[in-house]
Every structure is written in structure tokens, then in C-alpha cells.
Short mmCIF file of C-alpha atoms and ligand atoms in Angstrom, two decimals:
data_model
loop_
_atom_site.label_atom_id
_atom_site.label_comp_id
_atom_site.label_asym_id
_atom_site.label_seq_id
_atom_site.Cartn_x
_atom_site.Cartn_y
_atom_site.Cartn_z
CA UNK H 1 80.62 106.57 -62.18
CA UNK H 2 82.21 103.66 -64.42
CA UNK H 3 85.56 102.66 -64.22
CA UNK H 4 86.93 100.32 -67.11
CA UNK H 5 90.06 98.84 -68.12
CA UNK H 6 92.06 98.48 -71.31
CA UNK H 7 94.33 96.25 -72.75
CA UNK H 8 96.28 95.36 -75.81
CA UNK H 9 96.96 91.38 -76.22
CA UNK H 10 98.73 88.84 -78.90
CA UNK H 11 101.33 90.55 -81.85
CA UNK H 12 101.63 95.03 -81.98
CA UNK H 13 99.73 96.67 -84.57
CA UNK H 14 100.44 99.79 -85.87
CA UNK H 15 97.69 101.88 -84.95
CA UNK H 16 97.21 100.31 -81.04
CA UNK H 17 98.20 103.42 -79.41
CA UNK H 18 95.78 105.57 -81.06
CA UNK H 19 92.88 102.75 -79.86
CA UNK H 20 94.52 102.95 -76.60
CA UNK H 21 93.61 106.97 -76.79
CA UNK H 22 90.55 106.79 -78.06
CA UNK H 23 89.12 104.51 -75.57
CA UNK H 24 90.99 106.65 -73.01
CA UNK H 25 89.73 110.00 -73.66
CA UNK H 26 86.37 108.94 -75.16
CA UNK H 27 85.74 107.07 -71.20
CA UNK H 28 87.65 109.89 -69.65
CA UNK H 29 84.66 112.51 -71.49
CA UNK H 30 81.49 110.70 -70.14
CA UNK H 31 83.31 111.07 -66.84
CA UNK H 32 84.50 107.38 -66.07
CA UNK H 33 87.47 106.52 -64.93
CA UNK H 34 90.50 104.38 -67.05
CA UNK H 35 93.27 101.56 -66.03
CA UNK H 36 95.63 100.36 -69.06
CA UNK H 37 96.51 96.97 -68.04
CA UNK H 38 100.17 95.91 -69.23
CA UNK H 39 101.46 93.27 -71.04
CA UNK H 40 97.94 92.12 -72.36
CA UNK H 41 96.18 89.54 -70.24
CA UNK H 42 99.81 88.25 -68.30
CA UNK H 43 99.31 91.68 -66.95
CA UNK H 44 95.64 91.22 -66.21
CA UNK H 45 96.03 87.76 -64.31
CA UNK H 46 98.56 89.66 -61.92
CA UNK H 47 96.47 93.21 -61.63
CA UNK H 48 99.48 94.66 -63.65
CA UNK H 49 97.03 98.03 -64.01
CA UNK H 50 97.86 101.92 -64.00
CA UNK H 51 95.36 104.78 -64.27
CA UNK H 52 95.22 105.94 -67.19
CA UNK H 53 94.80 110.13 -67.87
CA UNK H 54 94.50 112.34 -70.35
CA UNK H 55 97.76 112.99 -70.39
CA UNK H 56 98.82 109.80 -70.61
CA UNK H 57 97.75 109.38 -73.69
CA UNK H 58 99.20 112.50 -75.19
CA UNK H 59 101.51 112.03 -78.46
CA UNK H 60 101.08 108.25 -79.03
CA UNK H 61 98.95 108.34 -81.75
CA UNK H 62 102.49 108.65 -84.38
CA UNK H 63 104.05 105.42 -82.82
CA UNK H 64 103.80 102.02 -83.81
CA UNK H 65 103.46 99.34 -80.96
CA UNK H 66 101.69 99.50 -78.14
CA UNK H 67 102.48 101.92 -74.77
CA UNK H 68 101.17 99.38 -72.73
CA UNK H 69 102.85 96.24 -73.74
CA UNK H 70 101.47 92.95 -75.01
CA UNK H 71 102.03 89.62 -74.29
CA UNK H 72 101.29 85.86 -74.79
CA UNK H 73 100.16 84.38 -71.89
CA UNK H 74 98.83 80.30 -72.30
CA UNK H 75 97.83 80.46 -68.50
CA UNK H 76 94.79 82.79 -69.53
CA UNK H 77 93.65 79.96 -72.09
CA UNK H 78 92.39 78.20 -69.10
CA UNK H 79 89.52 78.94 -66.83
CA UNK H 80 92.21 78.93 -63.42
CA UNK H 81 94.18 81.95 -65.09
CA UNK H 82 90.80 83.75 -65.99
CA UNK H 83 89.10 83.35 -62.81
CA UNK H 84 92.93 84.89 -61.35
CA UNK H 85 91.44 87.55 -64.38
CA UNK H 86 88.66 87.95 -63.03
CA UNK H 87 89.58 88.27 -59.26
CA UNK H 88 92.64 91.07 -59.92
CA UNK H 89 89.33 93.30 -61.97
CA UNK H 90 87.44 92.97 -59.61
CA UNK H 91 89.85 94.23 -56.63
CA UNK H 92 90.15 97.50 -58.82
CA UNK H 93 86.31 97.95 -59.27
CA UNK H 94 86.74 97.80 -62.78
CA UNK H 95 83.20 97.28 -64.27
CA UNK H 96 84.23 97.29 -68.31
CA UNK H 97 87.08 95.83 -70.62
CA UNK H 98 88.52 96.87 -73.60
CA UNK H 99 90.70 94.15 -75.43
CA UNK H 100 92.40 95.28 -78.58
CA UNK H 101 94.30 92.41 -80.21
CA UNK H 102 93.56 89.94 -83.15
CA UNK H 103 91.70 86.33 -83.20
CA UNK H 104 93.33 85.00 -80.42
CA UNK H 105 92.56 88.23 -78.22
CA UNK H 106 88.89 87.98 -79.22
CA UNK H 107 88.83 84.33 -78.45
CA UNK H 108 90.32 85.11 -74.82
CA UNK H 109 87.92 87.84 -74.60
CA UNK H 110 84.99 85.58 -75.52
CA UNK H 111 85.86 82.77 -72.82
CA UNK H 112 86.33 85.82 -70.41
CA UNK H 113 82.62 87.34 -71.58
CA UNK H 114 81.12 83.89 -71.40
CA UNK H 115 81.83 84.44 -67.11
CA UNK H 116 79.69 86.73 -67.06
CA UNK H 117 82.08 89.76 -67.29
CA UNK H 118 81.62 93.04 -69.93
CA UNK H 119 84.20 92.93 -72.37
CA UNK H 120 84.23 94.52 -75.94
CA UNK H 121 86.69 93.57 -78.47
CA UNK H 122 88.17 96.14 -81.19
CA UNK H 123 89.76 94.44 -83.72
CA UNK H 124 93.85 94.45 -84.40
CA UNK H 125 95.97 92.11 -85.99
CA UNK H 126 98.27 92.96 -89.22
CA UNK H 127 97.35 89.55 -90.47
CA UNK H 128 93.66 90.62 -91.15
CA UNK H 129 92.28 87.07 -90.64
CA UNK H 130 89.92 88.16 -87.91
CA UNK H 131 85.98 87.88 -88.86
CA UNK H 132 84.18 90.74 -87.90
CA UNK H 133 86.26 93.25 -89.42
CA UNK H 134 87.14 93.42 -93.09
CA UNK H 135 90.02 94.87 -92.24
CA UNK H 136 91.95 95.63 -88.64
CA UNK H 137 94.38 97.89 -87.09
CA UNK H 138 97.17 97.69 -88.31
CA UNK H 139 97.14 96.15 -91.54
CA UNK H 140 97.36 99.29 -94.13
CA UNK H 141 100.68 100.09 -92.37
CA UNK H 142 102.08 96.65 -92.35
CA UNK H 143 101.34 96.73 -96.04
CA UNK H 144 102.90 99.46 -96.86
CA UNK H 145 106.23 98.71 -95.13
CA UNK H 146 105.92 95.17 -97.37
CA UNK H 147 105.57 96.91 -100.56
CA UNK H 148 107.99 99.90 -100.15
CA UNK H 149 110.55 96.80 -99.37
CA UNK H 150 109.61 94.58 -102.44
CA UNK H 151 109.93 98.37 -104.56
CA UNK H 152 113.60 98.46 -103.64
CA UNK H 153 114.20 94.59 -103.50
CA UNK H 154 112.77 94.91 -107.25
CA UNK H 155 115.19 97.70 -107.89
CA UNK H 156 118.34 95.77 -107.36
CA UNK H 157 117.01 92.46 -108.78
CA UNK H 158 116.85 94.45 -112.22
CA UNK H 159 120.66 95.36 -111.98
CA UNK H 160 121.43 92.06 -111.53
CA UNK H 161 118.99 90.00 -113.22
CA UNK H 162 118.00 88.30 -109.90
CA UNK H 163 114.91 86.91 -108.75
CA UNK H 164 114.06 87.54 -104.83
CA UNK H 165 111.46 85.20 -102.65
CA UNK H 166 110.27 87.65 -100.07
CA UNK H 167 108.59 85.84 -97.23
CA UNK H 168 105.97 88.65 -95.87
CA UNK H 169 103.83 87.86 -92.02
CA UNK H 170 100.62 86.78 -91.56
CA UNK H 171 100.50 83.44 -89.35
CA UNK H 172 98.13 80.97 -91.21
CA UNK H 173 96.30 83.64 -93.20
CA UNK H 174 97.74 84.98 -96.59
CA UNK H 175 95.95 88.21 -96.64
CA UNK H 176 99.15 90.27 -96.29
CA UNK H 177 101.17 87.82 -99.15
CA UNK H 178 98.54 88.13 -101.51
CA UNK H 179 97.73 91.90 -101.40
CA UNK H 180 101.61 93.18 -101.33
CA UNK H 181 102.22 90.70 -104.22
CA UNK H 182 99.65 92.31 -106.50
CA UNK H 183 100.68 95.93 -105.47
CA UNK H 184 104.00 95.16 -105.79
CA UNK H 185 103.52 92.92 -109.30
CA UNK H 186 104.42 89.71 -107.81
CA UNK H 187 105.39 86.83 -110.50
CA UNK H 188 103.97 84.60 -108.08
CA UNK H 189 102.33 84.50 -104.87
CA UNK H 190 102.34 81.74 -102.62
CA UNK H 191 100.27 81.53 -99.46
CA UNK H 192 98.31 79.13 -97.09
CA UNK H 193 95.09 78.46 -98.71
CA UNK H 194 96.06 77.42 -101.90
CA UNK H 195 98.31 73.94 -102.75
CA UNK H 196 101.10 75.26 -104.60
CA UNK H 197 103.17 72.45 -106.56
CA UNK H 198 106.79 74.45 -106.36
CA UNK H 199 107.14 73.29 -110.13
CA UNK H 200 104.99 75.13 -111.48
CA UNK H 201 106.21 78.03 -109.60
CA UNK H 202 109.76 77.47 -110.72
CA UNK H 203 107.74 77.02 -114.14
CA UNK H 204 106.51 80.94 -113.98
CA UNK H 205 110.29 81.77 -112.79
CA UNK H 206 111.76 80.28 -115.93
CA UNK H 207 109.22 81.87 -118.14
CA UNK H 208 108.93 85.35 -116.89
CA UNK H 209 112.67 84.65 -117.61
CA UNK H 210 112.27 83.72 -121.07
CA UNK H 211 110.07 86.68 -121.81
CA UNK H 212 112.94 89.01 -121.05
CA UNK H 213 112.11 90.00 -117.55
CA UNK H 214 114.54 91.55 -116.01
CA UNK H 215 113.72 90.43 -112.43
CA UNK H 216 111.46 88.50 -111.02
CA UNK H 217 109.69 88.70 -107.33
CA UNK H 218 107.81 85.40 -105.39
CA UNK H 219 105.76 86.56 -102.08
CA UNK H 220 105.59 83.67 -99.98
CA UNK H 221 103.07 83.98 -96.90
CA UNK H 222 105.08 82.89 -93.85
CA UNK H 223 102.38 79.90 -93.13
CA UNK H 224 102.55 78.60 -96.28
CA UNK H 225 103.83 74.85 -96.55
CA UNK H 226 106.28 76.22 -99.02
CA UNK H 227 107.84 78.91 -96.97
CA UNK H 228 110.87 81.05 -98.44
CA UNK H 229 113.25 78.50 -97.15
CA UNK H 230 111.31 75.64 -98.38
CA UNK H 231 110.98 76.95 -101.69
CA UNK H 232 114.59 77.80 -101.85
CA UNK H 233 115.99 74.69 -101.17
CA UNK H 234 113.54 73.37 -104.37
CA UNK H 235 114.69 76.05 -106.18
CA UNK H 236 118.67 75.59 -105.99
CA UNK H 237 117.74 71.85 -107.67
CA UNK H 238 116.59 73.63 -110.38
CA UNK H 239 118.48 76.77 -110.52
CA UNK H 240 119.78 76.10 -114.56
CA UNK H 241 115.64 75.91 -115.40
CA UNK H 242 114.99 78.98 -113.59
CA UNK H 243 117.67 81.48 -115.08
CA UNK H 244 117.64 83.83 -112.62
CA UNK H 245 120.08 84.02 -109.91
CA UNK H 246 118.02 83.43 -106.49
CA UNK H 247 117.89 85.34 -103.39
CA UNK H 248 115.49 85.18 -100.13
CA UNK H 249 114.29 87.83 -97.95
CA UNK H 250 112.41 87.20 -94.51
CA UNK H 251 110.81 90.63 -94.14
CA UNK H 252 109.80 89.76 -90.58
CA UNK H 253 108.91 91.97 -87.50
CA UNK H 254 109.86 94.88 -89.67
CA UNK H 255 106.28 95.24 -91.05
CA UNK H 256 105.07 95.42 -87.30
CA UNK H 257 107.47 98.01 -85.99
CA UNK H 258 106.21 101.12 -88.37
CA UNK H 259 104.77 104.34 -87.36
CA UNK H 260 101.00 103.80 -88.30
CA UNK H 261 99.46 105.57 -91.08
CA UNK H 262 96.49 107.75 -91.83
CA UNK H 263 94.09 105.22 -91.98
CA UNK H 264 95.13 103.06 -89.56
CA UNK H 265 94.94 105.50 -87.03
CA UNK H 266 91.77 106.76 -87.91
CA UNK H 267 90.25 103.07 -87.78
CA UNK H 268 91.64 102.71 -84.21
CA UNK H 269 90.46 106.20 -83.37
CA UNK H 270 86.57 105.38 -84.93
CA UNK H 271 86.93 101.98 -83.34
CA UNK H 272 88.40 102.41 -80.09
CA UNK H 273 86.04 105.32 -79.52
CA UNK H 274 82.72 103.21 -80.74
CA UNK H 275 84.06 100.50 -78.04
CA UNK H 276 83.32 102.92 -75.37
CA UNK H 277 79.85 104.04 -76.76
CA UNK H 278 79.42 100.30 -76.76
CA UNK H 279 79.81 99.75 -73.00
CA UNK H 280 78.32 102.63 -72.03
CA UNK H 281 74.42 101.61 -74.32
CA UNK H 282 75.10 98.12 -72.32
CA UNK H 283 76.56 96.74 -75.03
CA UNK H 284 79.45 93.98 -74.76
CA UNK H 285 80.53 90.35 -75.48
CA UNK H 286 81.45 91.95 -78.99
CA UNK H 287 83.38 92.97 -81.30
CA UNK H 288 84.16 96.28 -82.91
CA UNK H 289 84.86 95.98 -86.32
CA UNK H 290 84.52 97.95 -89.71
CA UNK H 291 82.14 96.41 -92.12
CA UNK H 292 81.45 97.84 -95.99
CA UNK H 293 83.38 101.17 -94.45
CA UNK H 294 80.89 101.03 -91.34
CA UNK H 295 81.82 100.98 -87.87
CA UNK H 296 80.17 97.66 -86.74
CA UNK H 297 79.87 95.44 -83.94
CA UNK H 298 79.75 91.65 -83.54
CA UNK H 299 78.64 89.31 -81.18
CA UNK H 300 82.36 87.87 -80.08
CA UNK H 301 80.22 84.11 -80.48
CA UNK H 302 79.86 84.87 -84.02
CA UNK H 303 83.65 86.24 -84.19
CA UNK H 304 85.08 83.35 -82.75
CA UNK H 305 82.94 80.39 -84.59
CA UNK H 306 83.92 82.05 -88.13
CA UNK H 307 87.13 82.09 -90.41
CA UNK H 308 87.06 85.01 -92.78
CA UNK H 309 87.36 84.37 -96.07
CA UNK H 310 89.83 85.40 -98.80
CA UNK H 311 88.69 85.74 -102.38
CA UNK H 312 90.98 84.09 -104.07
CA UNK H 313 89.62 84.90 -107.79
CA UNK H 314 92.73 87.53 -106.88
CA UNK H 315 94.83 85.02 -107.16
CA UNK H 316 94.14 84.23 -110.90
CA UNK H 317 94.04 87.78 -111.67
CA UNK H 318 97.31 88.30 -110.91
CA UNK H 319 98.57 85.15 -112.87
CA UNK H 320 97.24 87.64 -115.57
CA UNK H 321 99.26 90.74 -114.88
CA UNK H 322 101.78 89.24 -113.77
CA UNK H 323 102.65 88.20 -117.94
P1 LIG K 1 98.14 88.39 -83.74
O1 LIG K 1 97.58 87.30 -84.62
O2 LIG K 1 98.11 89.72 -84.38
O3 LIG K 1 99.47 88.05 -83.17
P2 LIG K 1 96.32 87.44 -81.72
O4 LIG K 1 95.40 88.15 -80.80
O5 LIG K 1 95.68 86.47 -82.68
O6 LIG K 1 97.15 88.56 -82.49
P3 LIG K 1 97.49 85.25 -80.20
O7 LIG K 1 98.90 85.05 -79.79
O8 LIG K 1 96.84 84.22 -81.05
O9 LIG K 1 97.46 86.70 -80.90
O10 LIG K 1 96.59 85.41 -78.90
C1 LIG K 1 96.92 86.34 -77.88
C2 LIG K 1 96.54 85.80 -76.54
O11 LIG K 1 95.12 85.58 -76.48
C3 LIG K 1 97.14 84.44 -76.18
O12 LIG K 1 98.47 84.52 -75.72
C4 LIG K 1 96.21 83.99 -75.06
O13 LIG K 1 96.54 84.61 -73.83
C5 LIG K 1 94.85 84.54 -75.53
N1 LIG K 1 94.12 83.43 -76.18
C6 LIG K 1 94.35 82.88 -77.40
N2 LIG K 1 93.53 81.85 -77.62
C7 LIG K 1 92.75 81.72 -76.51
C8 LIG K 1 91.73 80.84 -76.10
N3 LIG K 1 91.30 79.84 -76.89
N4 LIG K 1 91.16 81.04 -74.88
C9 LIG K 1 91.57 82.04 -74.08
N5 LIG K 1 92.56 82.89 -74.40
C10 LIG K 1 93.14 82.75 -75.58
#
């Protein structure tokens, strides 16, 4: 009989708890036994672990964050708080670990793979910058909160004839910026990977103005050099260019804290199940991912050594619609 562990690690996903089932019962059916470690690997240097039954589990799958807590812990990032890692899994005769959290997860779950322990990956982060996955858990949901909040900050900029920066999540990556800003017809989308010269973006302000817009939105990518703030203090300079009145929003957490929808809890179910059948062929030091709508996995090595890349031709095309 196997007995394996599970743990959710960096920023919640919607869709975390439904992984967190899915590995459960899909363990719990071949017979194994399963400990939910809390608060992510904090939790697994101090053998923070409860059993984990079917029950449990039971009407989680509807609720954004995670039942078992997550956590940042630096202490794991060296090989002292791993080995600790190590020692508290191996006092519960754990022989398997499931870590569902984004890059930085996977990278902890790499170092801890590389000593010589089974670990499989499934992949979670709402900032869907994690290779191996072409998208995670978690990052429909977080969309959707963006947009429905951009649909009513659009609503009110058109009474007024305002234009709104909405700064949307997604650490260094602008996945989330630049897909919410072309759903939600963006005038201009501003996120990590690209230089943007705030000029020309007060340029497309004062146009879209001139064209007889009636609002205007800017989605800013929180890692962007030009941030909301940043670009709002250039902005005020040249508020009589820009013609509409200005106003910023910091969407924030909100986008994590939503119940998760359809299809992110059917990823987490397909994946978090798939990182059971995983361990149990003798299969770990990977990552469970969806690739071209396939379940997938990848060797953690590979995960870790890779950024993922955004197509930015997206970009331009929204320059287009956005007329
Ligand atoms: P999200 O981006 O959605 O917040 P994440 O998994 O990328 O999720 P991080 O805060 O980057 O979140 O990482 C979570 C945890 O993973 C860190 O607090 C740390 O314990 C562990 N971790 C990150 N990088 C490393 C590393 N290089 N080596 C070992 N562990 C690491």
C-alpha cells in the first residue's frame, strides 16, 4: 500500500480544491492512503500533515482558494529547509508528493525531486507563465472576474466620459493584461514584455478621444515598468492632451478570491487525477500540464529551464480593433 502527500504552494488558484479532490479520491480508489500538508511547503518543513478522506474532500470543488492553505516559505529555497522536507515525509511514510502551485512551486518541487524524492507537479498559477501547461488552474476564472470588472468600469466611464487604467495580476508575465484587454476592448494594453513609451499611450488616449469615444479603458499588467500608478502620474502632466478625465483601478486579489468555473475545475479534476496515475506507472520529477487540449506531462528539468512564451502578434491585433 502507498501512502502520498499533497500540497498546494505559492498564490490560490481558483480551481485548487478540486485538484486537491481529485488527487484525493483518485489515491484513495487504488487503495493508498492521503496526507494534505498545510500551508504549502512551511507546512511540509514542520510535518504540518492531516489524513486526508473521502470525506474530506466533499463540497470543495465550488470554492475558490485552497482548503489546505498555502504559503511562501524562503527557508525551503535552500537545501537545510528541504532536507527538514525531507526528514518530516519521511517520519509519516509518505512515499509520493503532489505539489500544485505555479513556477515557483515547480521549481521547489524540482530541487526537492533532484534528492532523490517522487514528486509530481500539476500546474496552478492565475498568471499562466508556467511552461508545461498552456494554460493552468486557475486562470479562466481569474479572467473572468477581470473582464466582468472592466464591463462595469466601461459602463460608468461612458456616463462620464472617463477613461479608467485598470491594473490586472500576473507578477512578471502579462498573460492575464493582454487577454482581458482584448475581451474587454482595451484602447491599450500595457504589460511586461513589451517597452511601452507612455506617450504614445497617452497618444491612443487623446485619439480614441478625438474619434468620439465615449470612454476609454488601459490594462496595465501589474509587472509592467509602467504600472497604473506610474502611468498615472505621466498622465496628470498631460491630462489637457488626453481629454478624458482619468481614473485608476488596482483590481488586485479580487481576481484570486472567485469561485472557480467550469473549466477550471475540470482542468484540476483531469490534472490532479492524471498526477496520481503518474505516481502510481512510476512516473515523477514532472509536471502535469495540458498541452494542445491534452493532458500532458513534463519532465520538471524541462519546466524549470523554460519561460513560456506569449505571442505577442496579439498585441498588434488589438491596436486594430481597438480603432
Ligand atoms: P504564483 O505565481 O501563482 O503565486 P508560484 O508557485 O510561482 O505561484 P512563488 O511564491 O513564486 O509562487 O513560489 C512558491 C514557493 O515555492 C516559494 O515560497 C518557495 O517556498 C518555493 N520556491 C520558489 N522558488 C524556489 C526555488 N528556486 N527553490 C526551491 N523552492 C522554491
Amino acid at each position: 500500500m502507498r501512502r502520498i502527500a499533497v500540497l498546494t504552494s505559492g498564490g490560490d488558484a481558483p480551481g485548487m480544491n478540486a485538484a486537491i479532490r481529485a488527487v484525493t479520491r483518485t489515491a484513495l480508489a487504488k487503495g493508498w492512503e492521503v496526507y494534505g500538508v498545510r500551508q504549502g511547503y512551511a507546512g511540509l518543513m514542520a510535518g504540518n500533515f492531516v489524513p486526508l478522506g473521502a470525506r474530506d474532500v466533499s463540497s470543495i470543488m465550488q470554492h475558490g482558494g485552497t482548503i489546505l492553505g498555502t504559503a511562501r516559505s524562503s527557508e525551503f529555497k535552500t537545501e537545510a529547509g528541504r532536507c527538514k522536507a525531507l526528514h518530516a515525509l519521511g517520519s509519516f511514510g509518505i512515499d509520493g508528493l503532489v505539489v500544485i502551485g505555479g513556477n515557483g512551486s515547480q521549481t521547489g518541487a524540482y530541487h526537492l525531486s533532484q534528492m532523490g524524492f517522487p514528486v509530481v507537479g500539476v500546474a496552478s498559477t492565475i498568471d499562466n507563465d508556467l511552461y508545461g501547461s498552456d494554460i493552468t488552474i486557475g486562470v479562466d476564472t481569474a479572467l473572468n472576474i477581470a473582464l466582468e470588472s472592466i464591463d462595469r468600469l466601461k459602463v460608468t466611464a461612458t456616463s462620464l466620459e472617463r477613461a479608467f487604467l485598470v491594473e490586472v495580476m500576473g507578477r512578471d508575465c502579462g498573460y492575464l493584461a493582454l487577454m482581458v484587454g482584448i475581451a474587454g476592448g482595451a484602447e491599450a494594453i500595457v504589460i511586461p514584455e513589451v517597452e511601452t513609451n507612455p506617450d504614445e499611450v497617452v497618444r491612443l488616449l487623446s485619439e480614441a478621444y478625438r474619434r468620439g469615444k465615449s470612454h476609454a479603458i488601459v490594462v496595465v499588467a501589474e509587472g509592467a515598468k509602467y504600472n497604473a500608478e506610474a502611468l498615472a502620474a505621466h498622465f496628470r502632466e498631460h491630462q489637457g492632451e488626453i481629454g478624458f478625465e482619468l481614473r485608476v483601478t488596482i483590481l488586485g486579489h479580487v481576481q484570486r478570491g472567485g469561485n472557480p468555473g467550469a473549466f477550471d475545475r475540470l482542468l484540476a479534476t483531469w490534472l490532479g487525477a492524471e498526477a496520481v496515475e503518474a505516481l502510481a506507472r512510476g512516473e515523477h520529477g514532472v509536471l502535469v500540464g495540458q498541452i494542445k487540449g491534452e493532458v500532458r506531462t513534463t519532465p520538471l528539468a524541462e519546466v524549470v529551464a523554460n519561460r513560456k512564451p506569449l505571442d505577442l502578434s496579439l498585441l498588434r491585433l488589438n491596436d486594430v480593433l481597438a480603432r
